[in-house]
XYZ file of C-alpha atoms in Angstrom:
456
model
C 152.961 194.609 157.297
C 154.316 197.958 158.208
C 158.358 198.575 157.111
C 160.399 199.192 160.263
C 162.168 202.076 158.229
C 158.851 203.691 157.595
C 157.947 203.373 161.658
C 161.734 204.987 162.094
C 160.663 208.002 159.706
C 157.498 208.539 162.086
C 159.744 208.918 165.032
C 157.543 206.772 167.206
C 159.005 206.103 170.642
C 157.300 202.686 171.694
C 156.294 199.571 169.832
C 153.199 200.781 169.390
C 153.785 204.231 168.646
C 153.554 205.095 172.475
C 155.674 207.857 174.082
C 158.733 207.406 175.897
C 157.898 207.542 179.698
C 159.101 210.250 181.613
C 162.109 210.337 183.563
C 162.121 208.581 186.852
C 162.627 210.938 190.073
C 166.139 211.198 191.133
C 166.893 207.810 193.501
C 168.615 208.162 197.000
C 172.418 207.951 197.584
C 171.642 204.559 198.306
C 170.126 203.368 195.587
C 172.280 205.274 192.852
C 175.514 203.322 195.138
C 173.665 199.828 194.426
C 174.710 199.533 190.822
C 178.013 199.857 191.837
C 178.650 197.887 194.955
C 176.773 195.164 192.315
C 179.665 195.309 190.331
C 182.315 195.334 192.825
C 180.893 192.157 194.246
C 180.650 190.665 190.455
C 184.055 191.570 189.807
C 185.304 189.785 193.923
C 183.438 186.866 192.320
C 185.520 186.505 189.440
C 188.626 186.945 190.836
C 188.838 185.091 193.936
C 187.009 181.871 191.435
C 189.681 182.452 189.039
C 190.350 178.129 187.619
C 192.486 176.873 185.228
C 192.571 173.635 183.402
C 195.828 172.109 183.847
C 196.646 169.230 181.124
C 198.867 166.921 179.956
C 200.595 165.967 183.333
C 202.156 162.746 182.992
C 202.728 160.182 185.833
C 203.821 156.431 186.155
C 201.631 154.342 188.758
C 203.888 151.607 190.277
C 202.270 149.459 192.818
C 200.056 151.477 195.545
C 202.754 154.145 195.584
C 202.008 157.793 195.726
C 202.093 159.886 193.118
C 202.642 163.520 194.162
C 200.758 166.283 191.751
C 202.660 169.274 189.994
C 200.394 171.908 190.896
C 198.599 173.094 194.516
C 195.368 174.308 194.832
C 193.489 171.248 192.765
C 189.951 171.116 192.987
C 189.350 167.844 194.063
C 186.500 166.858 192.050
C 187.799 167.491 188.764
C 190.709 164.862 188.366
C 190.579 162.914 185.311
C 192.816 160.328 184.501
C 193.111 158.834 180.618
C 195.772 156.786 179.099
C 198.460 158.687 177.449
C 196.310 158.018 174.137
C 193.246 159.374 175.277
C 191.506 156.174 174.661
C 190.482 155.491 177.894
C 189.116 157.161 180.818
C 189.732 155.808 184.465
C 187.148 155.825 187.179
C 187.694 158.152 190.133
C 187.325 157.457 193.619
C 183.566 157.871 193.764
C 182.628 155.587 190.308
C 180.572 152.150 191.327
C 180.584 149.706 189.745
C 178.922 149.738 186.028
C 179.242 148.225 182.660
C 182.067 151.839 182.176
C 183.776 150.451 185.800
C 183.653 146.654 185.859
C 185.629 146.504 188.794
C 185.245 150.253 190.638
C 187.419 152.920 191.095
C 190.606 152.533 189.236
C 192.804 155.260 191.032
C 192.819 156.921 194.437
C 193.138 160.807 195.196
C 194.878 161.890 198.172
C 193.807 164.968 199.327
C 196.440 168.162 199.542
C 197.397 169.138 203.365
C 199.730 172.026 204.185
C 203.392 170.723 203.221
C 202.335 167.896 201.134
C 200.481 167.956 197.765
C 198.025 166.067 196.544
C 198.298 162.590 194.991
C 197.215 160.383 193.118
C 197.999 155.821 192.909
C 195.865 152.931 191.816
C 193.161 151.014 193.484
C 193.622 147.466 194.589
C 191.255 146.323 191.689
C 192.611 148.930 188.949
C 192.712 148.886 185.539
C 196.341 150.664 185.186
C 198.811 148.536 184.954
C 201.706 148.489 187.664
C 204.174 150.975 186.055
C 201.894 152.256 183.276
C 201.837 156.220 181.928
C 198.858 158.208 182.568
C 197.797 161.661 181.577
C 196.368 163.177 184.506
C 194.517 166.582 184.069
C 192.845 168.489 186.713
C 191.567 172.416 187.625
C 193.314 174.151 190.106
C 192.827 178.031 191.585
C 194.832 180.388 189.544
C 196.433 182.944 192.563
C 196.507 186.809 191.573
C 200.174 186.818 191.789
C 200.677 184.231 188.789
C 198.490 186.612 186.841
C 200.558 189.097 187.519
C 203.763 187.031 186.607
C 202.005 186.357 183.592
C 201.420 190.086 182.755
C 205.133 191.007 183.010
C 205.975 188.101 180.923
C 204.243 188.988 177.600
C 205.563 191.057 175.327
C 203.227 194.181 176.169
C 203.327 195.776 172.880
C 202.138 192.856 171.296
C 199.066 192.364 173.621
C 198.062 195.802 175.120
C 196.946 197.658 172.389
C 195.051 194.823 170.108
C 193.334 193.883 173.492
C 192.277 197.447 174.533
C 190.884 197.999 170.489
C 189.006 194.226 170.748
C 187.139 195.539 173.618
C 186.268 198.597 172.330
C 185.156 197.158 168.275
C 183.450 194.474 170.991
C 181.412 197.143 172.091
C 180.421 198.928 168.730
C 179.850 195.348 167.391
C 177.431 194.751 169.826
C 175.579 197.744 169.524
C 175.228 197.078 165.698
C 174.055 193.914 165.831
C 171.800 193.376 169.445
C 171.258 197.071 169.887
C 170.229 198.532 166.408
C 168.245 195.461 166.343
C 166.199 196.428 169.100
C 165.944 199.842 167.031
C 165.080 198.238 163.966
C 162.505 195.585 164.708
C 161.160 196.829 168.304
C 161.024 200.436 169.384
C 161.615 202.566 166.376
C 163.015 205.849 167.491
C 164.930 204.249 170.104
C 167.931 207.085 170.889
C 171.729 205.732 170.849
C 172.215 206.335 174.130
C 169.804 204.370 175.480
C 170.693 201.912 172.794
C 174.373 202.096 174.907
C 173.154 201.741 177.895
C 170.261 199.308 177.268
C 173.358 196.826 175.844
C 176.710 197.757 177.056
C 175.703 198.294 181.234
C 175.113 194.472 181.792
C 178.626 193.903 180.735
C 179.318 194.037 184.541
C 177.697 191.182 184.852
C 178.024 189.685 181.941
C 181.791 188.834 183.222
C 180.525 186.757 185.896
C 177.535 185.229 185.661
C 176.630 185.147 181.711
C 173.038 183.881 181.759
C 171.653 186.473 184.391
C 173.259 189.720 181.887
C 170.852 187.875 179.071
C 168.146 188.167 181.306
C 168.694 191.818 181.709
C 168.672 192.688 178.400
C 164.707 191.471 177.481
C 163.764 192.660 180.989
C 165.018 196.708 179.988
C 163.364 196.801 176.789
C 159.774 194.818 178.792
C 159.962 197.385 181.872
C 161.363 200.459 180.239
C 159.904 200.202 176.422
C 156.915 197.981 176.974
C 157.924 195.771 174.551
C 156.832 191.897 174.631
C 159.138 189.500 175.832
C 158.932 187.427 172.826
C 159.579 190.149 170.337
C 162.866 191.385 172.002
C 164.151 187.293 172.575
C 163.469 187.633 168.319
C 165.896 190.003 167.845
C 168.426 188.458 170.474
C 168.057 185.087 168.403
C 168.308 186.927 165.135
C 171.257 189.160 166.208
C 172.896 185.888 167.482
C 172.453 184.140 164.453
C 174.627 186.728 163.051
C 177.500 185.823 165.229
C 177.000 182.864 163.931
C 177.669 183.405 160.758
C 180.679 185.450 161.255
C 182.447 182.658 163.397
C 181.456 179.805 160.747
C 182.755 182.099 158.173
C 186.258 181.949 160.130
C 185.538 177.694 159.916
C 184.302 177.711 156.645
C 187.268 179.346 155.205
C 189.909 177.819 157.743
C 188.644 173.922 157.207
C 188.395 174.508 153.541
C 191.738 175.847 153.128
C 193.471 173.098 155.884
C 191.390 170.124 153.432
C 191.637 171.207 149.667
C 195.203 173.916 149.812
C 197.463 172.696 152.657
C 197.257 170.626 155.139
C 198.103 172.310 158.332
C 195.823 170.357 161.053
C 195.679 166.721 160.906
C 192.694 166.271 162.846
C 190.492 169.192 160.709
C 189.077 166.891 157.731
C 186.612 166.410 155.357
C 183.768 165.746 158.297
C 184.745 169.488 159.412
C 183.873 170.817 155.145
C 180.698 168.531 155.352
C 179.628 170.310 158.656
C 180.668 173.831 157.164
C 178.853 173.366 154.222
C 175.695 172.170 155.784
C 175.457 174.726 157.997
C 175.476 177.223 155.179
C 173.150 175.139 153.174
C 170.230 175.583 155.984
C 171.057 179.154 156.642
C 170.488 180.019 152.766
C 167.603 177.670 152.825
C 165.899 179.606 155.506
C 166.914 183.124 153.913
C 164.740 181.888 150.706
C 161.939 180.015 152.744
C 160.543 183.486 153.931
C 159.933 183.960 150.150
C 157.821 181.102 149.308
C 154.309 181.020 149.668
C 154.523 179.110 152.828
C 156.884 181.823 154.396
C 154.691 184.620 153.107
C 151.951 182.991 154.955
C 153.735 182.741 158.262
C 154.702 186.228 157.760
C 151.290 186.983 157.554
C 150.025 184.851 160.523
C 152.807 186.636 162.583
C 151.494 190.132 161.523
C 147.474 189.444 162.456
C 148.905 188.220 165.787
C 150.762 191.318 165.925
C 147.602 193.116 165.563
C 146.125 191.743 168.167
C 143.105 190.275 166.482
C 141.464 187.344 168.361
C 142.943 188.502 171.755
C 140.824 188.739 174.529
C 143.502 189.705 177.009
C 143.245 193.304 176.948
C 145.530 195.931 177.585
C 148.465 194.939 179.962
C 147.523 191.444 179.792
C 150.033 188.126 180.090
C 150.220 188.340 175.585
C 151.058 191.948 176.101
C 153.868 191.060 178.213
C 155.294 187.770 177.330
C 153.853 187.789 173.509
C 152.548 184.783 171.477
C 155.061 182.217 170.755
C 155.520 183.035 166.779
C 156.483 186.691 167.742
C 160.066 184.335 168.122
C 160.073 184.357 164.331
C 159.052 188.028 164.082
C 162.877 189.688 163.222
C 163.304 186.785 160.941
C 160.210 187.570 159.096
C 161.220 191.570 159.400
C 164.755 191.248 158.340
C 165.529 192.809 155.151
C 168.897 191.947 152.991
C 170.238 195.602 154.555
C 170.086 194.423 157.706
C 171.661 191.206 157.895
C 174.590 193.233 155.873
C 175.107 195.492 158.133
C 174.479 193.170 161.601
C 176.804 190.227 159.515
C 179.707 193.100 158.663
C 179.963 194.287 162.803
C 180.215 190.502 163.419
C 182.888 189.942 160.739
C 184.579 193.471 162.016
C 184.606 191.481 165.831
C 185.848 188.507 164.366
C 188.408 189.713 162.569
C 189.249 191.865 165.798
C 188.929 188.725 167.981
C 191.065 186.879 165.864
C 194.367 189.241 165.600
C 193.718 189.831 169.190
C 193.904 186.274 170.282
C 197.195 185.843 167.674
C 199.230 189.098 169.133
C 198.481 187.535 172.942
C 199.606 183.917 171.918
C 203.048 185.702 170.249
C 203.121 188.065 172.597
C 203.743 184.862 174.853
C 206.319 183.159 172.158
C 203.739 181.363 170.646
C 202.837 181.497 166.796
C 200.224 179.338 165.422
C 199.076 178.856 161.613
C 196.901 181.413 159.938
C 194.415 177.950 159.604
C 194.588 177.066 163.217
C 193.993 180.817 164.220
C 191.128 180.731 161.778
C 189.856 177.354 163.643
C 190.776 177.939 167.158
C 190.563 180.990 168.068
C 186.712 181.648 167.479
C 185.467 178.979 169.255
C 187.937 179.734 172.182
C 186.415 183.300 172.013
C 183.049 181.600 171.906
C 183.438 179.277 175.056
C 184.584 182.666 177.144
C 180.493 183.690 177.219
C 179.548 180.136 177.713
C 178.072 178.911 181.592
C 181.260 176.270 181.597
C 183.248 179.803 182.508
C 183.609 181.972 185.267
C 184.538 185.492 183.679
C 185.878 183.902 181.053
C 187.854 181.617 183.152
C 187.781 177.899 183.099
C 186.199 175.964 180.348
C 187.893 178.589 177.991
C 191.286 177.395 178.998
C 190.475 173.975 178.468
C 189.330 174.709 174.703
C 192.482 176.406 174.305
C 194.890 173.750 175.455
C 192.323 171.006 173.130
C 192.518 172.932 169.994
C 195.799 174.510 169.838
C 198.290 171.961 171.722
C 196.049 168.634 171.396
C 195.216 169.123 168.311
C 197.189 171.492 166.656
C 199.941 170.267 167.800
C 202.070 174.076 168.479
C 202.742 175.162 171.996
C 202.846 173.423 175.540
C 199.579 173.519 177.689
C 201.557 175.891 180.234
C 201.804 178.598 177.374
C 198.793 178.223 175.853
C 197.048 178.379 179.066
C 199.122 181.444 180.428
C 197.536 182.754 176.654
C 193.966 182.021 177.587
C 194.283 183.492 180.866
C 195.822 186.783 179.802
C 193.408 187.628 176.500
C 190.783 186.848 179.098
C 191.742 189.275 181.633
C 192.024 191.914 179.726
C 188.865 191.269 177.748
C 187.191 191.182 181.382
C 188.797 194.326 182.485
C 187.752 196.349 179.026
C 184.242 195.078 179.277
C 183.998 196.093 183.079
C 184.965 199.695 182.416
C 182.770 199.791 179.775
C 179.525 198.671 181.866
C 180.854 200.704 184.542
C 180.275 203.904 182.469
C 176.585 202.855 181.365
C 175.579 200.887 184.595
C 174.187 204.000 186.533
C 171.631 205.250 183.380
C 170.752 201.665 183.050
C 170.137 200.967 186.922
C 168.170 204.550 186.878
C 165.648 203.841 184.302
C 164.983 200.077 184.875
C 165.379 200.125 188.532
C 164.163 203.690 189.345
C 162.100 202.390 192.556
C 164.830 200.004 193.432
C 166.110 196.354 192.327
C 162.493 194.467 191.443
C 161.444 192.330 188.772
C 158.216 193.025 188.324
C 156.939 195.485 185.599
């Protein structure tokens, strides 16, 4: 199989050695406004939908007496009442009865009305006992004008400069990694700017709804480069594998430290080691598979598919466009030791970045966790922020937070940490919107340039 370098030294512009195509006509006023009347709706999304996970409210049920909630603006639906252990989880108003609810509903919810908030008190055939502790945690609509109060009270030369340099290594990470990738493995000859724009315009939209942006990116490279579906979802997988790696390292070197040098974390044990080491155990496994002679025979079946012998489709054809279903190994098979280096070091860079970050906006908010708990926490807080659970970044991100820094790493209250999540998170949001708001109009142009379709 041909070397990707050698393909790079040829200066080919397509997979297949085709030229680039030439640039679209100019679009109407109209069309070159859609991109960004997109992204102002995107960004009205986010921040009217702006949740929060509130935890850790405590309340004693007596008889069928009202219990009146801290916060306004609940959400109804996501009440959920444990004992103050945890142990046990209570059935809501809407639970039947089931081996989990032997009798029903344990509690009622009373809904919030203008003047009077909402409530919660138990059911005639509860569980909780007259007069017992519950912890009672719910999601409620975070207004713009607590954001701001959080904003004046951090400590902004602790958070505003670590926050505007995560977003911009975020962007140079990602480039490295996803975008050179694309370079690498797909269409050799692939300009940087176009590498930019091809990965840093669906940031817009990557703030609000996560899964479409990761549409966009395989649907530029199919429309614009002609290359397979399959082949660029490769070198997504492979480039996220990467990530990967960066954020176990942060686990790897956090759990081992909190197990065998000082016990920081109660709750981080030996089962937290075992799943570290495992995970590095398969990854080196895989990295020496491709060099047996079962691997080197995969690698070959992936290249004669390549080739296109035994394809009847033709030219333009559904393989042409989607690919066969091993081209999803092809980076792995491509992949040489240089260029997991240099994808893993941009990850590490970002995680380092994310880290400090994350630790500056917690102090910066008169919090300071362990260097092992920062190790621990903060990547998979980071992680959760590009997950569907969250809304911008919003959401199930707080909800990490408060689990694996108050709950179980025991430093903080749920107000701060939360106040924390919501802050890094804004201004994470806001750096990645001003980024795709530079690239979004090249983007739009050459993978919309008749207007928004999916088609090729």
């Amino acid at each position: 199989m041909t070397d990707v370098n050698e393909d790079i030294e040829r200066g080919t512009d397509g997979p297949e050695g085709k030229p680039e195509s030439e640039e679209p006509k100019k679009p109407s006023i109209i069309s070159q406004l859609i991109p960004y009347v997109f992204t102002a709706a995107i960004l009205a999304y986010v921040f009217t939908g702006l949740s929060s996970s509130v935890v850790d409210e405590r309340h004693s049920l007596k008889g069928t007496e009202w219990s009146d909630l801290v916060k306004t603006g609940l959400r109804k639906k996501s009440i959920e009442i444990k004992s103050p252990s945890g142990d046990v989880t209570y059935c809501g108003p809407e639970s039947e009865v089931s081996e989990e609810c032997p009798a029903g509903p344990d509690y009622e919810v009373r809904a919030e009305e203008e003047g009077i908030p909402a409530g919660i008190r138990r059911s005639a055939t509860s569980r909780i006992g007259d007069g017992a502790e519950v912890s009672v945690n719910y999601v409620v609509k975070v207004k713009l004008s607590e954001m701001y109060a959080l904003v004046k009270e951090a400590d902004w030369r602790l958070y505003l400069p670590f926050i505007i340099l995560h977003s911009l290594i975020f962007m140079f990470a990602d480039v490295s990694s996803f975008g050179f990738a694309y370079r690498w493995f797909n269409v050799p000859g692939m300009k940087l700017k176009e590498i930019l724009e091809v990965r840093l315009a669906p940031y817009v939209i990557q703030i609000g709804i996560p899964p479409l942006a990761e549409v966009l990116f395989p649907l530029y490279m199919w429309r614009v480069k002609k290359a397979p579906v399959t082949k660029i979802l490769s070198s997504n997988f492979w480039a996220m594998l990467t990530e990967v790696l960066a954020i176990f390292t942060s686990l790897t070197i956090a759990s081992y430290y909190n197990v065998f040098v000082n016990t920081v974390v109660e709750a981080i044990g030996v089962g937290w080691v075992i799943v570290c080491t495992a995970f590095w155990v398969i990854f080196f496994s895989s990295i020496i598979f491709w060099h047996t002679s079962r691997g080197k025979r995969l690698k070959a079946s992936i290249a004669q598919s390549e080739s296109g012998e035994g394809n009847p489709t033709g030219e333009g054809g559904i393989k042409e466009t989607i690919g066969g279903s091993l081209y999803l190994l092809r980076t792995f098979s491509m992949a040489r030791w240089h260029h997991w280096l240099r994808a893993y070091g941009a990850r590490m860079i970002l995680q380092a970045s994310g880290i400090i970050s994350s630790y500056m906006t917690l102090k910066a908010l008169g919090v300071e966790p362990s260097i092992a708990l920062a190790g621990i926490a903060f990547p998979i807080i980071i992680l959760s922020v590009f997950m569907p659970i969250s809304v911008g970044g919003y959401g199930g991100a707080q909800l990490v937070a408060w689990f694996l820094i108050v709950k179980m790493g025991q430093t903080g209250t749920a107000d701060q940490v939360i106040a924390f999540s919501l802050l890094w998170s804004t201004g994470f949001l806001v750096g990645r919107a001003i980024i795709g708001l530079v690239f979004i109009r090249g983007f739009w142009k050459r993978c919309f340039p008749n207007g928004f379709s999916l088609s090729g």
